Each structure stands twice: as C-alpha cells, then as structure tokens.
Amino acid sequence: MERAYDLVIRGGTLADGSGGPAFVADVAVKDGLIVAVGQVSGAGIEEIDARGKLVTPGFVDIHTHYDGQATWDQRMQPSSWHGVTTVVMGNCGVGFAPCKPADHDRLVRLMEGVEDIPFPVLTEGLPWNWESFPDYLDSLEGRSFDVDIGAQLPHAALRVFVMGERGANREDATPDDIAAMAAIAKGAVEAGALGFSTSRTLNHRTSDGQPTPTLTASEAELTGIAMGLAAAGKGALQFVSDFGDPEAEFAMLRRIVEASGRPLSFSLVQSPIQPAQWRLLLDRLEEASGAGLPMRAQVCGRPVGVLFGLELTLNPFTHYPSYKAIAALPLAERAAKLADPAFRAQLLSEGNEASAAFAANMTQNWKVMFLMGETPDYEQTPDRTVLALAVAKGVRPEELALDHMLTNGGRGMLYLPFLNYANGSLDPSFEMLNHPDTVPGLSDGGAHVGMICDGSFPTSNLTLWTRDRTRGPKLPLETMVRMQSHDTAAALGLHDRGVVAPGYRADLNVIDYEGLTLGAPSVAYDLPAGGRRLVQRADGYVATIVAGQVTYRDGQPTGALPGRLLRGARAAPAAIAAE
C-alpha cells in the first residue's frame, strides 16, 4: 500500500499557534513540511495516535546560550526535553566569534563569569576552528542537532576583536572602531546571523570580576552597529540593561530603532531593588509600539531563580572556614562530614566570610529563600520560606537549610527567586506575559550551569499558566502556545515555523497535557572535562518532531538529528493545498 505521507498525527487536539480555539484534527507531514491539517485520509509511513493528546507547534526559545555546547554536542538539552525545536543563541552580548587566537581565554573568562560555564569545560570543549563570525557559522554548518539553531553576533566578542585591550577595558570606540564594527555586523547578518546582541548590566562580569566590555558602550557605537544591520536590511537587536535611568535608557533604545529601522527586544523583569520600574518600561514600550516602532520586551513566566546546594556553585556555607576546608572533597564525603554532630556544631558556630555582596547577602537571604522539592513550586507563599519554616520548627534557618541540603545524599537544593518575585507572587509576570508587546524569553538554556536552571521555562509556562496556578489569573492554553511558538519565531523573523498549517515547517509536539509534569532540577556530569551542569526534565512530551522527524519519544531521544544551523530570517510559506 502506497503511503501518501511521511508522518500523520491522528486525532489530536490541535492548538495550532494562531491563538484561536483548539480543535481536533489530523496533521500530515511530507518532506519536512506540514502538508495537510484536518481530516487526512491518506496513510503515513509513520503514524502517531494523538487522541486525547495536545498537539502544538514546536516551541521557539529565542534567549539561550548554547554558543559553546553547539560546537561539541548534538543535543541542546535541557531545551529539547521541553518541546523546544528551535533555539537562538548569542544573547546578552557574549559568545565566541569573532575572535583572534590571542583572545580565546579572554572570551572564555567572560562567558565563565557571565554565564557560569566553567573555564575547563570551555577550553576543552571549544574547537576554535574559526576566527571571523562567518567562520563560526561555517563550523556549525556541517553539524546536526536535535533542534534548529540560530546565532546572533555578540557585542563583547565584536568589540574585543576590533579594539583589543581598549575594547576589553571599556574605552570609548573611535569613529574608525565604530565603522569597523558596523562592517563586521553587516557581514555577519549577511552570512546568516539573526541579529546582534549587547549587555549593559553590572550583573555581567568576567570570572575575575571585571565588567563586560560592552557595559558603557556609547550610543554612537550602538547606533553605528545597528546601522550596519540596516545597511544589510537584515537582523534584529537584543539588549539587556540595568535601566539605571530608565527614561534615558529607553529613549536611547528608541532612537536606535528610529535611526536603523531594525527590530529590537530587551529583557524585562521585576527587580527587587526597583519593583515598579517594569511598569514604566512597559508604558514606554507601548508608546513606541503605538508609533510603529518594532520594539518588544522579552519576559519570563516565573522567577529567575538561583539554586544553592552542595553540588552547585554556591551554598549558604560556601564562605564558612570549616566548609572551605572540606569543599574539595567528593560529595559523599562532604555530606558525611556535614552530618557529623561535632563538625556540624563547629560549622554552625561560624559566620559568613564572603567578601562579595551577592554571596554574602543572597546565599543567606532566608526570608525570601525556599526549599526546592521533588515537585518544583515556583510561586510559594511567605509561610514556606526557610525563615518561616525554621521559626515554626524552633530552629535556626542555617540548621534547616543544612538539613535540607543533606537530603537525597547531599543533593537537596535551596531556591531563591532573584527576579520577578519582589512582592511574593507572580502577578507581575502575568501582566508582562499578557502584554501585546512582549514575548516569552530569558530561559538562558545552556548557561548558568551551577546556579540557574531555567531552560524548562516552556514547560512551566504551560503547566503553571494554563492549568495549575491557584494564586491568581491564568492564561488560555491557546494563547500560551501561540506566545512561545508563533510569537517568539516572528520576533526573530522566523516566519516559516511556529504555526501548524500547510506549508509550515513540520516542527511539532504531541503532549499528554493532563500528565505534563516538570521534574526537580538535578546535576549531570556530562560536560567536557567532566564538568557538571544543572538539568531539568519533564514527563508528558509524547513526541517532539523536528522537520518531520521524531526526535524524542516519551522524553527519550530517538537518534534522529534533523536540526541544522539557521542562516538568517525565513519568509512565511505559501500554503500547500491539502489532498
């Protein structure tokens, strides 16, 4: 019997990425494209029974840091465990191209500091078979992945490449420097970069504490680079900023877009220091969008949360003298020492000797720190803080924290909502997500391997916001699907995906929606040089499909690696007539 299609997904409830009401339909795939949606009579070489299951487009994560991992690994996990079929890397102005051989270590230390990826992992893993940004794209061109990968030109690498030590030291760029950077930016997007990214936040530092080279780049420099993209007629701009003077900073971003005409997105979160500032920025964004400027904010649906534990970069006792003495021991030996009554008493009698404000204040901020359980809860109530639990038990918070970290063989974790939780609820996230000028982002997949595990955002967006939330309003399932498929893809000009309709790329998910469950973060030791990283899995993804091939079945890889490097934006497809 002749099979009309490569794959047919039968009888699923389809949230097609348009935001319209879900409906029951078959989806037929041939040659990597969706060719029919509705009642499909022809047979497929492979068929998936999706009755009672949710069918969605593949999710598009536009804010990741797989720049290194993509050079040594074929699986962009954890993102690909969470229904993601396209990732965009090179965010926040950090990456590895362009780069002269003499600057390899400089860029590695920047990525180590900004994104918490250890120096030995990067030095062993990176092949450095490139110098220019087009060379870097060429090095990825021949590789195959479990997702499609798009890259952006990172400002820090560009600045150091053109200006050398002056760029690293944040000296002002000269007109010649700016012209050179603009020319490279033009060439990068012509070679296939999806855009350009930069960072203007003091949170981004090298591993030896120096601010990122792009922190104080002038408006003239940023505009000049944006005009390089304008000359090519391609590419988007991505910014992260502290918005120390929000009116002035946003006005600058607006002028850059007005001058260049290029679309721009910026990271928007609620800071505990200025908890109402995000509303001002949303107001200014709405004004700019209303004036026809292509500006968006990238937002996230849960707190940006820092994890502390004995296996991780930091824990509440990292800077205690007794802990420092055992810090290099294997986990099991450390856990045994910490459980010893005499050692424990000595440790708890000491104080925190951290010199850095973050380590000193954040690792013991008991009044906003929570226990990370086997079933993660990202919107816990004030009575569940470490401080509240300790008071209820009549013990010191340090004791409660230590006891929890010693669970599961010393693998227990503590969770500190760092951003988006200043008021103890996710209502600000709801408002940000629900705004027409925002898109989901900021997962940082591939980065912060010892402190943050947010590559699971797509799953928590589905479970929390459309099904499980009890502390406030939720979002329609169809809306959330549209936001993290069609909307994120469109933000970077990837108009060939994110919708389940004839002619679109056959990137799809089949999901057991009622059974979709996010697991607890855990540690894997699978990076180059035996490096460790935080990972987080999910149950409920029945199948994930990339370019018509099933890449994951029930969370397990099939061996198919149809993902490739994306070179540049993609036009929306012409519809393919159904049978």
GROMACS .gro file of N, CA, C and O in nm, residues 428-477:
model
  200
  428PRO      N    1   0.311   4.020   3.864
  428PRO     CA    2   0.383   4.099   3.763
  428PRO      C    3   0.418   4.018   3.638
  428PRO      O    4   0.408   4.069   3.526
  429SER      N    5   0.455   3.891   3.654
  429SER     CA    6   0.483   3.808   3.537
  429SER      C    7   0.358   3.791   3.452
  429SER      O    8   0.365   3.793   3.328
  430PHE      N    9   0.244   3.774   3.518
  430PHE     CA   10   0.118   3.762   3.443
  430PHE      C   11   0.095   3.887   3.358
  430PHE      O   12   0.062   3.878   3.240
  431GLU      N   13   0.111   4.004   3.418
  431GLU     CA   14   0.088   4.127   3.343
  431GLU      C   15   0.187   4.143   3.228
  431GLU      O   16   0.150   4.187   3.119
  432MET      N   17   0.312   4.108   3.253
  432MET     CA   18   0.412   4.119   3.147
  432MET      C   19   0.383   4.021   3.034
  432MET      O   20   0.388   4.057   2.916
  433LEU      N   21   0.351   3.896   3.068
  433LEU     CA   22   0.320   3.797   2.965
  433LEU      C   23   0.198   3.837   2.884
  433LEU      O   24   0.190   3.810   2.763
  434ASN      N   25   0.103   3.901   2.950
  434ASN     CA   26  -0.026   3.931   2.887
  434ASN      C   27  -0.023   4.058   2.803
  434ASN      O   28  -0.124   4.096   2.744
  435HIS      N   29   0.093   4.123   2.797
  435HIS     CA   30   0.103   4.249   2.723
  435HIS      C   31   0.128   4.220   2.575
  435HIS      O   32   0.207   4.131   2.540
  436PRO      N   33   0.064   4.293   2.484
  436PRO     CA   34   0.078   4.263   2.340
  436PRO      C   35   0.217   4.289   2.283
  436PRO      O   36   0.248   4.240   2.174
  437ASP      N   37   0.302   4.362   2.355
  437ASP     CA   38   0.434   4.394   2.301
  437ASP      C   39   0.546   4.313   2.366
  437ASP      O   40   0.662   4.353   2.363
  438THR      N   41   0.511   4.200   2.426
  438THR     CA   42   0.612   4.115   2.487
  438THR      C   43   0.610   3.975   2.427
  438THR      O   44   0.509   3.934   2.367
  439VAL      N   45   0.720   3.905   2.443
  439VAL     CA   46   0.729   3.764   2.405
  439VAL      C   47   0.802   3.690   2.516
  439VAL      O   48   0.886   3.747   2.586
  440PRO      N   49   0.774   3.561   2.534
  440PRO     CA   50   0.849   3.484   2.634
  440PRO      C   51   0.995   3.470   2.593
  440PRO      O   52   1.027   3.448   2.476
  441GLY      N   53   1.082   3.483   2.691
  441GLY     CA   54   1.225   3.468   2.665
  441GLY      C   55   1.300   3.446   2.795
  441GLY      O   56   1.243   3.407   2.897
  442LEU      N   57   1.430   3.469   2.791
  442LEU     CA   58   1.515   3.471   2.910
  442LEU      C   59   1.537   3.335   2.975
  442LEU      O   60   1.575   3.328   3.092
  443SER      N   61   1.519   3.226   2.902
  443SER     CA   62   1.541   3.095   2.965
  443SER      C   63   1.689   3.069   2.993
  443SER      O   64   1.722   2.990   3.080
  444ASP      N   65   1.777   3.131   2.914
  444ASP     CA   66   1.921   3.112   2.930
  444ASP      C   67   1.963   2.966   2.918
  444ASP      O   68   2.060   2.922   2.981
  445GLY      N   69   1.890   2.888   2.840
  445GLY     CA   70   1.927   2.748   2.819
  445GLY      C   71   2.074   2.736   2.779
  445GLY      O   72   2.122   2.810   2.695
  446GLY      N   73   2.144   2.644   2.844
  446GLY     CA   74   2.285   2.623   2.814
  446GLY      C   75   2.380   2.703   2.901
  446GLY      O   76   2.501   2.684   2.892
  447ALA      N   77   2.325   2.792   2.986
  447ALA     CA   78   2.411   2.878   3.069
  447ALA      C   79   2.379   2.859   3.216
  447ALA      O   80   2.288   2.785   3.253
  448HIS      N   81   2.456   2.929   3.300
  448HIS     CA   82   2.435   2.928   3.445
  448HIS      C   83   2.427   2.784   3.497
  448HIS      O   84   2.339   2.750   3.575
  449VAL      N   85   2.523   2.704   3.455
  449VAL     CA   86   2.510   2.559   3.475
  449VAL      C   87   2.521   2.517   3.621
  449VAL      O   88   2.486   2.404   3.655
  450GLY      N   89   2.567   2.606   3.710
  450GLY     CA   90   2.578   2.569   3.850
  450GLY      C   91   2.492   2.652   3.942
  450GLY      O   92   2.502   2.639   4.064
  451MET      N   93   2.402   2.738   3.885
  451MET     CA   94   2.323   2.828   3.971
  451MET      C   95   2.178   2.844   3.928
  451MET      O   96   2.092   2.869   4.013
  452ILE      N   97   2.151   2.837   3.799
  452ILE     CA   98   2.017   2.865   3.748
  452ILE      C   99   1.978   2.754   3.652
  452ILE      O  100   2.061   2.707   3.574
  453CYS      N  101   1.851   2.714   3.656
  453CYS     CA  102   1.805   2.607   3.567
  453CYS      C  103   1.670   2.647   3.508
  453CYS      O  104   1.566   2.598   3.551
  454ASP      N  105   1.674   2.738   3.412
  454ASP     CA  106   1.551   2.794   3.357
  454ASP      C  107   1.523   2.752   3.213
  454ASP      O  108   1.430   2.805   3.151
  455GLY      N  109   1.601   2.658   3.159
  455GLY     CA  110   1.572   2.608   3.026
  455GLY      C  111   1.438   2.537   3.017
  455GLY      O  112   1.389   2.508   2.909
  456SER      N  113   1.379   2.513   3.134
  456SER     CA  114   1.248   2.446   3.141
  456SER      C  115   1.131   2.544   3.133
  456SER      O  116   1.016   2.504   3.150
  457PHE      N  117   1.159   2.672   3.109
  457PHE     CA  118   1.051   2.771   3.101
  457PHE      C  119   0.933   2.725   3.014
  457PHE      O  120   0.817   2.745   3.053
  458PRO      N  121   0.955   2.669   2.894
  458PRO     CA  122   0.839   2.634   2.811
  458PRO      C  123   0.741   2.539   2.879
  458PRO      O  124   0.619   2.553   2.864
  459THR      N  125   0.794   2.444   2.957
  459THR     CA  126   0.705   2.351   3.026
  459THR      C  127   0.634   2.419   3.142
  459THR      O  128   0.512   2.402   3.160
  460SER      N  129   0.706   2.496   3.223
  460SER     CA  130   0.638   2.563   3.335
  460SER      C  131   0.539   2.667   3.285
  460SER      O  132   0.436   2.691   3.349
  461ASN      N  133   0.565   2.730   3.170
  461ASN     CA  134   0.467   2.822   3.114
  461ASN      C  135   0.335   2.751   3.085
  461ASN      O  136   0.226   2.803   3.111
  462LEU      N  137   0.345   2.630   3.030
  462LEU     CA  138   0.224   2.553   3.000
  462LEU      C  139   0.155   2.506   3.127
  462LEU      O  140   0.034   2.522   3.144
  463THR      N  141   0.230   2.445   3.217
  463THR     CA  142   0.167   2.385   3.334
  463THR      C  143   0.116   2.491   3.432
  463THR      O  144   0.002   2.484   3.479
  464LEU      N  145   0.199   2.590   3.463
  464LEU     CA  146   0.162   2.689   3.562
  464LEU      C  147   0.052   2.782   3.511
  464LEU      O  148  -0.052   2.802   3.576
  465TRP      N  149   0.074   2.840   3.393
  465TRP     CA  150  -0.012   2.950   3.350
  465TRP      C  151  -0.142   2.905   3.285
  465TRP      O  152  -0.238   2.983   3.278
  466THR      N  153  -0.149   2.782   3.236
  466THR     CA  154  -0.273   2.739   3.169
  466THR      C  155  -0.348   2.632   3.247
  466THR      O  156  -0.463   2.604   3.216
  467ARG      N  157  -0.286   2.575   3.352
  467ARG     CA  158  -0.350   2.462   3.420
  467ARG      C  159  -0.345   2.468   3.572
  467ARG      O  160  -0.446   2.447   3.639
  468ASP      N  161  -0.229   2.498   3.630
  468ASP     CA  162  -0.208   2.470   3.772
  468ASP      C  163  -0.213   2.591   3.865
  468ASP      O  164  -0.219   2.573   3.986
  469ARG      N  165  -0.207   2.713   3.813
  469ARG     CA  166  -0.194   2.827   3.903
  469ARG      C  167  -0.319   2.842   3.989
  469ARG      O  168  -0.432   2.834   3.940
  470THR      N  169  -0.296   2.868   4.120
  470THR     CA  170  -0.405   2.887   4.214
  470THR      C  171  -0.403   3.024   4.280
  470THR      O  172  -0.500   3.062   4.346
  471ARG      N  173  -0.296   3.101   4.264
  471ARG     CA  174  -0.280   3.226   4.337
  471ARG      C  175  -0.314   3.351   4.254
  471ARG      O  176  -0.281   3.462   4.293
  472GLY      N  177  -0.378   3.331   4.142
  472GLY     CA  178  -0.412   3.445   4.059
  472GLY      C  179  -0.461   3.399   3.923
  472GLY      O  180  -0.483   3.279   3.901
  473PRO      N  181  -0.480   3.491   3.830
  473PRO     CA  182  -0.536   3.456   3.699
  473PRO      C  183  -0.442   3.368   3.619
  473PRO      O  184  -0.320   3.365   3.641
  474LYS      N  185  -0.501   3.296   3.524
  474LYS     CA  186  -0.425   3.211   3.433
  474LYS      C  187  -0.441   3.264   3.291
  474LYS      O  188  -0.510   3.364   3.267
  475LEU      N  189  -0.378   3.198   3.197
  475LEU     CA  190  -0.387   3.234   3.056
  475LEU      C  191  -0.449   3.119   2.978
  475LEU      O  192  -0.429   3.002   3.013
  476PRO      N  193  -0.522   3.148   2.870
  476PRO     CA  194  -0.574   3.040   2.787
  476PRO      C  195  -0.460   2.956   2.729
  476PRO      O  196  -0.356   3.010   2.691
  477LEU      N  197  -0.480   2.828   2.723
  477LEU     CA  198  -0.380   2.738   2.668
  477LEU      C  199  -0.338   2.782   2.528
  477LEU      O  200  -0.219   2.787   2.495
   0.00000   0.00000   0.00000
